[in-house]
C-alpha cells in the first residue's frame, strides 16, 4: 500500500478538505500514475453534495485525470514509465459477459466508476483529486503527444460524453446539430461537432457567451430566454444534445427538431422529464440519453482530438481553491472547465 494525498468530501454538506488514504500495491496488470492535472466536472459536485442520492463518504472526486506513468506491473505491455496517460470515468467493468465485445462496457452492470464506486474486492474507489492513482492497464488511455496535458484532462469526461452521441447520431457534413448549454460539456460539443463537419448552433440561456461560442466553432448562437428563438428555429435540427441539468421546457426543444430528429440528454436533471406525445408523434422524433463512452471510443476520441488539435478551454486552479471553483461552476461562472494543478497538493 502507498499513502496518497488528496482532497475529499467527508459528507454532503461540508466543503472538501485535505485527506490522506491508501492506494493498493500495483498488481501485475496495474499502471501507477503520478497525477498532473484533474478536471472539475459538474458530476463531481452532484456526487460530493449527494445530489443523486448514491454517495459514499469519504469521497475523493475527479474523473478527468491526466498524468505520467510512475511504475507498471510485470504484465503491462502498452505503457512504460514516463508515458503521458489519462483515466476517465471508470476503472473496471464486466469481464465475463459476451456483451463486453460490443465495446459498450459503460452500459453494462459491473461497471466500477473511478470514484464513489467499489472495486471487485470491495475497496471503495477514490478519484483524481489526489497525487497518484493505481489503475488496471485496460482502463488507461494514451494522451496524444501534441496535446498539452492540462487542457487535455477534460477530454476524459466532457470530451467523450459529447463525442460518443455525436458519432452515434452521425453528426457530420449536411447535419444541423444544436448544443444546449455552453458549459464544460457543451463547449467540447461545439468544438467536436464543428471538427466533424456539422453545422453547429449553440442554444444558451443568454447571448453573454456568443463571441466565445462562435470562436469555438459554432455557426449560430441563440438565447433560450428569448421566446422568439423557439419560433424562429422550429423544425430546424437533425440532432440536439442537451447538457443542461436543470428543469427546462422539453417540449419546446423537441419542437426544434426536424422529422426523424433526435433530442439526446447527457445532462441529468433531478426530476422526471415531462414530454407531450404531440412533441414526438407528428414528426417521428425521438428522445434518448447517452453516457460517456467505452474505453475503445475514448481512445478514438483522444486520437481524433490529437489529429484536429482539440483541447478544452481551461482555467487552472490550485487544489485548495476547489470549494470556490464548485460555487463558480454552480453559478455557470466558468470559461469553460476548471482544471486542478496537482503540483499544488504535493507542495
Ligand atoms: P456545467 O459546466 O455546469 O455546464 C452546464 C451548462 O448548463 C451551463 O454552463 C449553462 O449553460 C447551462 N445551465 C445551467 N443552469 C441552467 C438552467 N437553469 N437552465 C438552462 N440552462 C442552464 O456542467 P457540465 O460539467 O458541462 O455537466 C453538465 C451536466 O452533464 C451535469 O448534470 C453532469 O452531471 C452531466 N454529465 C453527464 C455525463 C454523461 O455521461 N451523460 C457526463 C458528464 C457530466 P449556458 O450558460 O450556456 O446556458
Ligand atoms: Zn464527468
PDB file of C-alpha atoms and ligand atoms in Angstrom, residues 40-43 46 52 63 157 161 180-186 203-206 209 221 243-248 265-268 290-292 329 332 334 336-337, ligand 1:
ATOM      1  CA  UNK A  40     -13.598  19.502 -12.371  1.00  0.00           C
ATOM      2  CA  UNK A  41     -16.824  18.023 -13.800  1.00  0.00           C
ATOM      3  CA  UNK A  42     -20.283  19.090 -12.661  1.00  0.00           C
ATOM      4  CA  UNK A  43     -20.834  15.398 -11.806  1.00  0.00           C
ATOM      5  CA  UNK A  46     -23.540  16.424  -7.817  1.00  0.00           C
ATOM      6  CA  UNK A  52     -28.009  11.892  -6.945  1.00  0.00           C
ATOM      7  CA  UNK A  63     -12.593  11.554 -13.236  1.00  0.00           C
ATOM      8  CA  UNK A 157     -15.205  13.020 -19.405  1.00  0.00           C
ATOM      9  CA  UNK A 161     -19.556  12.443 -23.307  1.00  0.00           C
ATOM     10  CA  UNK A 180     -27.849  23.203 -25.366  1.00  0.00           C
ATOM     11  CA  UNK A 181     -25.745  24.836 -22.594  1.00  0.00           C
ATOM     12  CA  UNK A 182     -22.261  26.250 -23.187  1.00  0.00           C
ATOM     13  CA  UNK A 183     -20.509  24.836 -20.123  1.00  0.00           C
ATOM     14  CA  UNK A 184     -17.812  22.173 -19.696  1.00  0.00           C
ATOM     15  CA  UNK A 185     -19.610  19.539 -21.781  1.00  0.00           C
ATOM     16  CA  UNK A 186     -21.250  21.997 -24.171  1.00  0.00           C
ATOM     17  CA  UNK A 203     -28.627  27.323 -27.504  1.00  0.00           C
ATOM     18  CA  UNK A 204     -27.517  29.169 -24.381  1.00  0.00           C
ATOM     19  CA  UNK A 205     -29.637  30.934 -21.786  1.00  0.00           C
ATOM     20  CA  UNK A 206     -28.380  34.370 -22.897  1.00  0.00           C
ATOM     21  CA  UNK A 209     -21.003  33.978 -24.339  1.00  0.00           C
ATOM     22  CA  UNK A 221     -25.852  31.226 -31.406  1.00  0.00           C
ATOM     23  CA  UNK A 243     -26.019  19.260 -21.470  1.00  0.00           C
ATOM     24  CA  UNK A 244     -28.300  21.082 -19.018  1.00  0.00           C
ATOM     25  CA  UNK A 245     -29.123  19.507 -15.662  1.00  0.00           C
ATOM     26  CA  UNK A 246     -31.957  21.940 -14.849  1.00  0.00           C
ATOM     27  CA  UNK A 247     -35.699  21.790 -15.491  1.00  0.00           C
ATOM     28  CA  UNK A 248     -36.335  23.229 -18.946  1.00  0.00           C
ATOM     29  CA  UNK A 265     -29.891  14.071 -22.958  1.00  0.00           C
ATOM     30  CA  UNK A 266     -26.426  13.991 -21.432  1.00  0.00           C
ATOM     31  CA  UNK A 267     -27.169  16.387 -18.562  1.00  0.00           C
ATOM     32  CA  UNK A 268     -29.150  14.635 -15.839  1.00  0.00           C
ATOM     33  CA  UNK A 290     -26.138   8.867 -23.644  1.00  0.00           C
ATOM     34  CA  UNK A 291     -23.461   8.198 -21.030  1.00  0.00           C
ATOM     35  CA  UNK A 292     -19.718   8.796 -21.523  1.00  0.00           C
ATOM     36  CA  UNK A 329     -19.473  26.084 -11.650  1.00  0.00           C
ATOM     37  CA  UNK A 332     -22.202  28.944 -14.591  1.00  0.00           C
ATOM     38  CA  UNK A 334     -16.508  29.128 -15.677  1.00  0.00           C
ATOM     39  CA  UNK A 336     -15.107  26.577 -19.658  1.00  0.00           C
ATOM     40  CA  UNK A 337     -13.577  23.955 -17.354  1.00  0.00           C
TER      41      UNK A 337
HETATM   42  P1  LIG B   1     -21.553  22.923 -16.477  1.00  0.00           P
HETATM   43  O1  LIG B   1     -20.156  23.262 -16.884  1.00  0.00           O
HETATM   44  O2  LIG B   1     -22.116  23.495 -15.231  1.00  0.00           O
HETATM   45  O3  LIG B   1     -22.492  23.279 -17.753  1.00  0.00           O
HETATM   46  C1  LIG B   1     -23.903  23.218 -17.718  1.00  0.00           C
HETATM   47  C2  LIG B   1     -24.480  24.361 -18.556  1.00  0.00           C
HETATM   48  O4  LIG B   1     -25.906  24.260 -18.467  1.00  0.00           O
HETATM   49  C3  LIG B   1     -24.164  25.756 -18.037  1.00  0.00           C
HETATM   50  O5  LIG B   1     -22.935  26.244 -18.496  1.00  0.00           O
HETATM   51  C4  LIG B   1     -25.324  26.576 -18.600  1.00  0.00           C
HETATM   52  O6  LIG B   1     -25.033  26.935 -19.962  1.00  0.00           O
HETATM   53  C5  LIG B   1     -26.478  25.560 -18.629  1.00  0.00           C
HETATM   54  N1  LIG B   1     -27.414  25.804 -17.497  1.00  0.00           N
HETATM   55  C6  LIG B   1     -27.113  25.823 -16.189  1.00  0.00           C
HETATM   56  N2  LIG B   1     -28.217  26.082 -15.446  1.00  0.00           N
HETATM   57  C7  LIG B   1     -29.234  26.198 -16.341  1.00  0.00           C
HETATM   58  C8  LIG B   1     -30.628  26.472 -16.215  1.00  0.00           C
HETATM   59  N3  LIG B   1     -31.213  26.674 -15.011  1.00  0.00           N
HETATM   60  N4  LIG B   1     -31.375  26.499 -17.350  1.00  0.00           N
HETATM   61  C9  LIG B   1     -30.827  26.305 -18.563  1.00  0.00           C
HETATM   62  N5  LIG B   1     -29.504  26.070 -18.737  1.00  0.00           N
HETATM   63  C10 LIG B   1     -28.731  26.008 -17.641  1.00  0.00           C
HETATM   64  O7  LIG B   1     -21.717  21.351 -16.282  1.00  0.00           O
HETATM   65  P2  LIG B   1     -21.039  20.137 -17.105  1.00  0.00           P
HETATM   66  O8  LIG B   1     -19.839  19.683 -16.369  1.00  0.00           O
HETATM   67  O9  LIG B   1     -20.976  20.504 -18.541  1.00  0.00           O
HETATM   68  O10 LIG B   1     -22.139  18.993 -16.881  1.00  0.00           O
HETATM   69  C11 LIG B   1     -23.470  19.160 -17.332  1.00  0.00           C
HETATM   70  C12 LIG B   1     -24.356  18.008 -16.863  1.00  0.00           C
HETATM   71  O11 LIG B   1     -23.956  16.800 -17.512  1.00  0.00           O
HETATM   72  C13 LIG B   1     -24.245  17.708 -15.348  1.00  0.00           C
HETATM   73  O12 LIG B   1     -25.523  17.362 -14.895  1.00  0.00           O
HETATM   74  C14 LIG B   1     -23.347  16.487 -15.295  1.00  0.00           C
HETATM   75  O13 LIG B   1     -23.565  15.701 -14.145  1.00  0.00           O
HETATM   76  C15 LIG B   1     -23.785  15.754 -16.539  1.00  0.00           C
HETATM   77  N6  LIG B   1     -22.790  14.815 -17.083  1.00  0.00           N
HETATM   78  C16 LIG B   1     -23.269  13.742 -17.751  1.00  0.00           C
HETATM   79  C17 LIG B   1     -22.397  12.849 -18.333  1.00  0.00           C
HETATM   80  C18 LIG B   1     -22.908  11.685 -19.115  1.00  0.00           C
HETATM   81  O14 LIG B   1     -22.159  10.744 -19.358  1.00  0.00           O
HETATM   82  N7  LIG B   1     -24.154  11.715 -19.560  1.00  0.00           N
HETATM   83  C19 LIG B   1     -21.016  13.049 -18.222  1.00  0.00           C
HETATM   84  C20 LIG B   1     -20.550  14.180 -17.551  1.00  0.00           C
HETATM   85  C21 LIG B   1     -21.452  15.066 -16.990  1.00  0.00           C
HETATM   86  P3  LIG B   1     -25.453  28.389 -20.546  1.00  0.00           P
HETATM   87  O15 LIG B   1     -24.836  29.374 -19.596  1.00  0.00           O
HETATM   88  O16 LIG B   1     -24.812  28.384 -21.887  1.00  0.00           O
HETATM   89  O17 LIG B   1     -26.934  28.462 -20.599  1.00  0.00           O
END
